[in-house]
PDB file of C-alpha atoms in Angstrom:
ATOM      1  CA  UNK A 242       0.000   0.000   0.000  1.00  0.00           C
ATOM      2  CA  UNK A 243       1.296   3.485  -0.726  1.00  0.00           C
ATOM      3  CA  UNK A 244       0.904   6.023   1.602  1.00  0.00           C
ATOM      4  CA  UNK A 245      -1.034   8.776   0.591  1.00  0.00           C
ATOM      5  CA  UNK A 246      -1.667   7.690  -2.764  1.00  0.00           C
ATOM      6  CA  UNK A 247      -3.296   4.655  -1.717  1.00  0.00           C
ATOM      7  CA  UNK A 248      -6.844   5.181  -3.331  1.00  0.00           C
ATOM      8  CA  UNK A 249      -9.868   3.119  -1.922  1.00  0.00           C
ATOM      9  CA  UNK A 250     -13.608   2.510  -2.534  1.00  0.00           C
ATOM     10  CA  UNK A 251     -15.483   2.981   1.726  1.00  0.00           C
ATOM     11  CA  UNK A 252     -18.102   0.724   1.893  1.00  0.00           C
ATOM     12  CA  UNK A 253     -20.817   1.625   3.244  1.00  0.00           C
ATOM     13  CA  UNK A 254     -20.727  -1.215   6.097  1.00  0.00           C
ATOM     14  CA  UNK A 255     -17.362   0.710   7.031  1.00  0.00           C
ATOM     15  CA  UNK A 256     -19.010   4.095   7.685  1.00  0.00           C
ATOM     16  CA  UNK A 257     -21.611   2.937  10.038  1.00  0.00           C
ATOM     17  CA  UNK A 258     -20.790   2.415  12.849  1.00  0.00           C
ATOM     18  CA  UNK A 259     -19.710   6.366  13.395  1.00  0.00           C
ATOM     19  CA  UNK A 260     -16.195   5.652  15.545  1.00  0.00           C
ATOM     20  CA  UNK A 261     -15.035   3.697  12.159  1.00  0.00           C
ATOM     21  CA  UNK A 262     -16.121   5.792   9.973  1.00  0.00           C
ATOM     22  CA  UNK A 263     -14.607   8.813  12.002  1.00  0.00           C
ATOM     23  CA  UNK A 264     -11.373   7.002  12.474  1.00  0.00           C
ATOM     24  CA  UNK A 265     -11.417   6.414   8.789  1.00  0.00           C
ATOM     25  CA  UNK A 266     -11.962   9.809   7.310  1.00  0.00           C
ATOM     26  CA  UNK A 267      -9.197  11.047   9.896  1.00  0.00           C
ATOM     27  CA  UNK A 268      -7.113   9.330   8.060  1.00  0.00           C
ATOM     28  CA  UNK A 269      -7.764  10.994   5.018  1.00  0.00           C
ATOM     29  CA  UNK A 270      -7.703  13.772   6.896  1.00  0.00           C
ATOM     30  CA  UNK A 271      -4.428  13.194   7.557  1.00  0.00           C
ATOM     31  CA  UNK A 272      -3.204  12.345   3.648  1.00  0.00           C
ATOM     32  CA  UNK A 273      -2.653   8.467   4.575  1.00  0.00           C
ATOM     33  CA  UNK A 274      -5.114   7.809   1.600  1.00  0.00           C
ATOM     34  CA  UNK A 275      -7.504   9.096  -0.772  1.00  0.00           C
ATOM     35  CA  UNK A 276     -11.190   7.804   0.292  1.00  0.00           C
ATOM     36  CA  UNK A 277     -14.172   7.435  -2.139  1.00  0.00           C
ATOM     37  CA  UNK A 278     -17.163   6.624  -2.066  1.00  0.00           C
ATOM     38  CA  UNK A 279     -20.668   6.837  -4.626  1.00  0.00           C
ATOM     39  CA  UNK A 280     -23.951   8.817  -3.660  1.00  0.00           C
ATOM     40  CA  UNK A 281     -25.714   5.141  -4.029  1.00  0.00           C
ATOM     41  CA  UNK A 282     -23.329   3.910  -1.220  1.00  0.00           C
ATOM     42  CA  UNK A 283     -24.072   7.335   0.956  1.00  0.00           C
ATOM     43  CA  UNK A 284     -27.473   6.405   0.359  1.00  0.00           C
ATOM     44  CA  UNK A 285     -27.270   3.172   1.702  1.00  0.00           C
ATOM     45  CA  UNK A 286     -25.406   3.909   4.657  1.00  0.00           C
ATOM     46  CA  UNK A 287     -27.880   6.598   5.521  1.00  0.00           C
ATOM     47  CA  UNK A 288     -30.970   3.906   5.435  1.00  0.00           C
ATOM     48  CA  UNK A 289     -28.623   1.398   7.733  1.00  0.00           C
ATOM     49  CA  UNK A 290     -28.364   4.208   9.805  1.00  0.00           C
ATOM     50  CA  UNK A 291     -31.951   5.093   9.673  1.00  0.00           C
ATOM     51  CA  UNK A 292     -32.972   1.182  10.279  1.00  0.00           C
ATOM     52  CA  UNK A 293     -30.926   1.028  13.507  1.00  0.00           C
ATOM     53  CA  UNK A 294     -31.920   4.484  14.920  1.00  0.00           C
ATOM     54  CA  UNK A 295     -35.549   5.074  13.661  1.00  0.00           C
ATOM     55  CA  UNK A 296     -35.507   8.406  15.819  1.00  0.00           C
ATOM     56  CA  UNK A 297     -32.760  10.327  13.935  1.00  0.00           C
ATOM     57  CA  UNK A 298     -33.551  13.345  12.073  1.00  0.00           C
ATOM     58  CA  UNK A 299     -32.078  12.013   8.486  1.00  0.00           C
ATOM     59  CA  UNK A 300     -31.543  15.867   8.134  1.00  0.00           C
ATOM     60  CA  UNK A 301     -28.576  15.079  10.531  1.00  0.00           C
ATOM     61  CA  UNK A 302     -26.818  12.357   8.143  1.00  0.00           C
ATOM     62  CA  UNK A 303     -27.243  14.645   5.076  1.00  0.00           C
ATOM     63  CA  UNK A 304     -25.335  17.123   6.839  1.00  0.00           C
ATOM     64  CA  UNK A 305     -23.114  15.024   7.333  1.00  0.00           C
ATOM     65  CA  UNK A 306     -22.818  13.488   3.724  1.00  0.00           C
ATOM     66  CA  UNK A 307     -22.822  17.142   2.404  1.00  0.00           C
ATOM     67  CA  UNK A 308     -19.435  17.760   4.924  1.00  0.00           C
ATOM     68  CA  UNK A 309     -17.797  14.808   3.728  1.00  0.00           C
ATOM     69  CA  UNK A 310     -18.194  15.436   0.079  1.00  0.00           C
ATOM     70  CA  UNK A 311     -17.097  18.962   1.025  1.00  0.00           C
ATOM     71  CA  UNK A 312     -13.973  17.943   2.948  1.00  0.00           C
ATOM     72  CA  UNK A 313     -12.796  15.414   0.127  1.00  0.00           C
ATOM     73  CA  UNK A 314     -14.401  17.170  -3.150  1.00  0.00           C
ATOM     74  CA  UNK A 315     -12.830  14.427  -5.163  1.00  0.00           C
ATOM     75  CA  UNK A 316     -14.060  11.121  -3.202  1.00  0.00           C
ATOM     76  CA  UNK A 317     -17.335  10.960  -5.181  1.00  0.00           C
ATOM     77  CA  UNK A 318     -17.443   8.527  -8.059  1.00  0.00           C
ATOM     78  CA  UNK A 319     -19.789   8.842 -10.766  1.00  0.00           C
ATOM     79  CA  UNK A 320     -20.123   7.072 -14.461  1.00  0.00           C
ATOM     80  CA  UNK A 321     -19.498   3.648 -12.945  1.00  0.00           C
ATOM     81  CA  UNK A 322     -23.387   2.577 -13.484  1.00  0.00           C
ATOM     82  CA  UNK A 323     -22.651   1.343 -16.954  1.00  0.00           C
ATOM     83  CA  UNK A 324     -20.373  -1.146 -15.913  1.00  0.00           C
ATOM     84  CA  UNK A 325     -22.260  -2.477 -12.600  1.00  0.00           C
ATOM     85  CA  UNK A 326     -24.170  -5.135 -15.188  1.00  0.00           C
ATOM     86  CA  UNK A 327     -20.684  -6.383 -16.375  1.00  0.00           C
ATOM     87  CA  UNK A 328     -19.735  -6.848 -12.777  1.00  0.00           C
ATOM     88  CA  UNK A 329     -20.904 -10.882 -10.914  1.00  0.00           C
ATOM     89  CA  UNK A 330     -20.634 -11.358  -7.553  1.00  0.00           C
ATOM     90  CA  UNK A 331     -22.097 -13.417  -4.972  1.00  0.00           C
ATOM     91  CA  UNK A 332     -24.681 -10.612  -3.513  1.00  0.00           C
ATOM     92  CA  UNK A 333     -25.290  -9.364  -6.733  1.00  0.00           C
ATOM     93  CA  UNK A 334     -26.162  -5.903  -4.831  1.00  0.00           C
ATOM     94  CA  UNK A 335     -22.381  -5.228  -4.338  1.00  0.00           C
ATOM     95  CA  UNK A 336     -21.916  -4.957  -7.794  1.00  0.00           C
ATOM     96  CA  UNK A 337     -22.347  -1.458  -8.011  1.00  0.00           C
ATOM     97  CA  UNK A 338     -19.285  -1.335  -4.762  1.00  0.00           C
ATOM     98  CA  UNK A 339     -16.850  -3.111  -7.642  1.00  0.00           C
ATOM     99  CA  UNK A 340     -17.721  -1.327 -10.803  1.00  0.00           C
ATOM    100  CA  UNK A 341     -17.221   1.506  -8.858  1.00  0.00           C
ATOM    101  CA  UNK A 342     -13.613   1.082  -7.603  1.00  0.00           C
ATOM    102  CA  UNK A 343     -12.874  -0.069 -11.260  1.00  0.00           C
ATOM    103  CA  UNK A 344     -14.420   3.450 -12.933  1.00  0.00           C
ATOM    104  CA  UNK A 345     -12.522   5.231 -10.079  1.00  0.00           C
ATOM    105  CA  UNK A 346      -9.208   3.928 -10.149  1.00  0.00           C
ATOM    106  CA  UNK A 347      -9.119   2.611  -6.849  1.00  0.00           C
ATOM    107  CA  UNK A 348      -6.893   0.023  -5.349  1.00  0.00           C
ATOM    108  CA  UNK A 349      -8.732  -1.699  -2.829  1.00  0.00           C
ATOM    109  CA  UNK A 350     -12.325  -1.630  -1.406  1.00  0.00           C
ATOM    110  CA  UNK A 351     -12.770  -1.338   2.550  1.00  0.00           C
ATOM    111  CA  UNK A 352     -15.451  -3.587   3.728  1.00  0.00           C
ATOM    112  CA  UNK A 353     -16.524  -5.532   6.506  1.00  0.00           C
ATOM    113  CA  UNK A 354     -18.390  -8.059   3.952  1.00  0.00           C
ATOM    114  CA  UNK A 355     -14.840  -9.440   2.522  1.00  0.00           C
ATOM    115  CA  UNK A 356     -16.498 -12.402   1.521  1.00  0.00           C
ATOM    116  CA  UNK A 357     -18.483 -10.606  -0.670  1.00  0.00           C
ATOM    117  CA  UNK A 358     -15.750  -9.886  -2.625  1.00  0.00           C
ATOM    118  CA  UNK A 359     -13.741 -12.987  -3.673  1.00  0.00           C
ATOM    119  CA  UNK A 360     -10.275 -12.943  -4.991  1.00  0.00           C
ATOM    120  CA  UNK A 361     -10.786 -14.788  -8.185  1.00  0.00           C
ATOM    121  CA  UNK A 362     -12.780 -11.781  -9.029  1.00  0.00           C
ATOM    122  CA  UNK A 363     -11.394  -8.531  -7.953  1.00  0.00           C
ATOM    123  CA  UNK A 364      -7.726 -10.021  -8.449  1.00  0.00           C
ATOM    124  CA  UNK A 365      -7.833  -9.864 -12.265  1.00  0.00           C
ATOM    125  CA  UNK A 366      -9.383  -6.531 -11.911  1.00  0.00           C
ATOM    126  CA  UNK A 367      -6.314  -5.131  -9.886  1.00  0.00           C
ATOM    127  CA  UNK A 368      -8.432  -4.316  -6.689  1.00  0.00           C
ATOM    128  CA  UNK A 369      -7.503  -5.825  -3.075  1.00  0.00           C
ATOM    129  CA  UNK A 370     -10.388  -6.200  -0.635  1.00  0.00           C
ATOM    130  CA  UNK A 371      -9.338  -5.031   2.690  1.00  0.00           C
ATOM    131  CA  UNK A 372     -11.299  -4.932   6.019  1.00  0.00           C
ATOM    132  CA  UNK A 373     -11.402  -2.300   7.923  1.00  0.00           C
ATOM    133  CA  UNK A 374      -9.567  -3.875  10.537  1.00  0.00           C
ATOM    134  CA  UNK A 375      -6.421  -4.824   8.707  1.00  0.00           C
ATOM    135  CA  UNK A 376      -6.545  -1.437   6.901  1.00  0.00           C
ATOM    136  CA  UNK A 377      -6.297   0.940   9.524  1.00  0.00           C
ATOM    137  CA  UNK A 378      -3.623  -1.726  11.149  1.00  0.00           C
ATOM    138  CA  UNK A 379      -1.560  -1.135   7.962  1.00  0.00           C
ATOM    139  CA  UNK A 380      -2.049   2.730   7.798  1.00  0.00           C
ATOM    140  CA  UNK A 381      -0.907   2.957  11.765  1.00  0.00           C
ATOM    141  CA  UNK A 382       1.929   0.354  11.329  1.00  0.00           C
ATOM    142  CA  UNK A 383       4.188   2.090   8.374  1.00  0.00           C
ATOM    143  CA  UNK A 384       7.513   2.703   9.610  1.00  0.00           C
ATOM    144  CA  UNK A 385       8.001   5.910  10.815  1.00  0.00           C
ATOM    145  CA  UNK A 386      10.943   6.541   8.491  1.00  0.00           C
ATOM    146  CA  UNK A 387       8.558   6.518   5.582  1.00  0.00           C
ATOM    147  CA  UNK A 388       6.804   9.852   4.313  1.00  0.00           C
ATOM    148  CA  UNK A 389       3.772  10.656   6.070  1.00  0.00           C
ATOM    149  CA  UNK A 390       3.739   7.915   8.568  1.00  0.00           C
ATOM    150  CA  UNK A 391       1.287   7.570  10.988  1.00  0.00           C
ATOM    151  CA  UNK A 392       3.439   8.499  13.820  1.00  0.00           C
ATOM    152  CA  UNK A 393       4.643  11.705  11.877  1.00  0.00           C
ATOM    153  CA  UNK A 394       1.237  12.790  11.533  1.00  0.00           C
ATOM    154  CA  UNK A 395       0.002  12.791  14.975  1.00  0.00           C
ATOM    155  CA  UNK A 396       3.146  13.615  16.264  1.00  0.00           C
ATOM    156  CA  UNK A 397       3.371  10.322  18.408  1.00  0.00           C
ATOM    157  CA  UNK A 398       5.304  10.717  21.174  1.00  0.00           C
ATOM    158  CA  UNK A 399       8.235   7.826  21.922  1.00  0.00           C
ATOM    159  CA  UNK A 400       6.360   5.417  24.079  1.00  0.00           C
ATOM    160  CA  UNK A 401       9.246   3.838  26.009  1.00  0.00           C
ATOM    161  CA  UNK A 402      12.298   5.301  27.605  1.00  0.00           C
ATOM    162  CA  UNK A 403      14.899   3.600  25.195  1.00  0.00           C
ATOM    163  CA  UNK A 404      13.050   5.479  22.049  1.00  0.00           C
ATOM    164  CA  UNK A 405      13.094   8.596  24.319  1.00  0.00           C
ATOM    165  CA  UNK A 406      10.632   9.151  26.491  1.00  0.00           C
ATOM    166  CA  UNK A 407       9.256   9.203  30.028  1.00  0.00           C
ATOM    167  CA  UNK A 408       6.555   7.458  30.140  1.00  0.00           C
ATOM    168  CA  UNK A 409       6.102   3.972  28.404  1.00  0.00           C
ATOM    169  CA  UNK A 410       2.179   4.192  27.907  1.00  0.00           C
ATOM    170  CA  UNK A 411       0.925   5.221  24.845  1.00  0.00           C
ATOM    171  CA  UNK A 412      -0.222   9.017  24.343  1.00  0.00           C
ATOM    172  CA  UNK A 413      -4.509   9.410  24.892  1.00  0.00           C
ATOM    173  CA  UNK A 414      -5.691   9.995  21.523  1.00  0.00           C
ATOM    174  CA  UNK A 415      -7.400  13.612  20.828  1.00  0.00           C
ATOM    175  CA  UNK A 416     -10.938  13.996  20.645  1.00  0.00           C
ATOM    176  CA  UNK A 417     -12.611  13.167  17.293  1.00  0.00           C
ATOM    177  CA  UNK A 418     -13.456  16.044  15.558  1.00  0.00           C
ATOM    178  CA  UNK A 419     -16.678  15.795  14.160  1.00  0.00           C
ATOM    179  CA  UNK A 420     -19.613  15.254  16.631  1.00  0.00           C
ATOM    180  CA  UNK A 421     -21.143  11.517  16.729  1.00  0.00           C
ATOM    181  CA  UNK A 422     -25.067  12.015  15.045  1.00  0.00           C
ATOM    182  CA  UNK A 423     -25.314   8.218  15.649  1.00  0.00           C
TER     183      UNK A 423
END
């Protein structure tokens, strides 16, 4: 994975629950990788959302789709519609996730439904299916000596006397900076 330039398709499984999703898009933040995403898969994390909190003003999650394609003005993939009937997969209604990351150049797809997604497919079509696990494991674990590490960007402080420092616990994260409307 490339730091930075590392594009991927989010899921919508992967921005739902919020803390992922938040954690995710922090990342961006942060230039560790380009995120993107279609208004079909916004709209279908809104309605999970929606399903599990029947009380929440969808007003709020618009607001919030309308920030994120604000922050990252180049996430959204369009044109890829064409191609989703070209696309086979075992729940045909992740097509549209594939064709997508295909039409917008992306290198892997972060999902929780990796199963979804089998190799013998996306393979060939030079797109790794990651969960959302492993991926923010490999974003947080690139050696610090590389560009833009993880450790760079926060400005991680040495967590054990031998690299430096005091105290050998690791530093409390900050705050995440947009509210939680789940």
């Amino acid at each position: 994975m490339l730091v930075g330039r590392y594009p991927a398709l989010l899921d919508a499984n992967v921005l739902h629950p919020a803390f992922v999703r938040g954690a995710l898009l922090w990342f961006a933040e942060q230039r560790l990788f380009q995120p993107h995403w279609t208004a079909e898969i916004l709209t279908e994390w809104r309605r999970s959302v929606l399903r599990r909190f029947k009380d929440l003003d969808e007003g709020k999650l618009l607001a919030k789709q309308a920030e994120m394609n604000e922050f990252f003005p180049d996430a959204e993939i369009t044109g890829y519609e064409r191609f989703t009937p070209c696309v086979e997969l075992p729940d045909g209604g992740d097509n549209h996730v594939l064709a997508a990351a295909v039409v917008g150049r992306c290198a892997g797809i972060v999902t929780s439904n990796t199963k979804h997604f089998p190799a013998e497919v996306t393979k060939p079509l030079g797109i790794e299916v990651i969960h959302p696990d492993d991926f923010i494991v490999n974003i947080i674990d690139v050696p610090s000596s590389s560009n833009g590490s993880f450790e760079a960007k926060s400005g991680r402080i040495p967590r054990t006397i031998s690299e430096g420092g005091a105290d050998p616990s690791p530093p409390t994260p900050e705050p995440a900076r947009e509210p939680n409307i789940e």
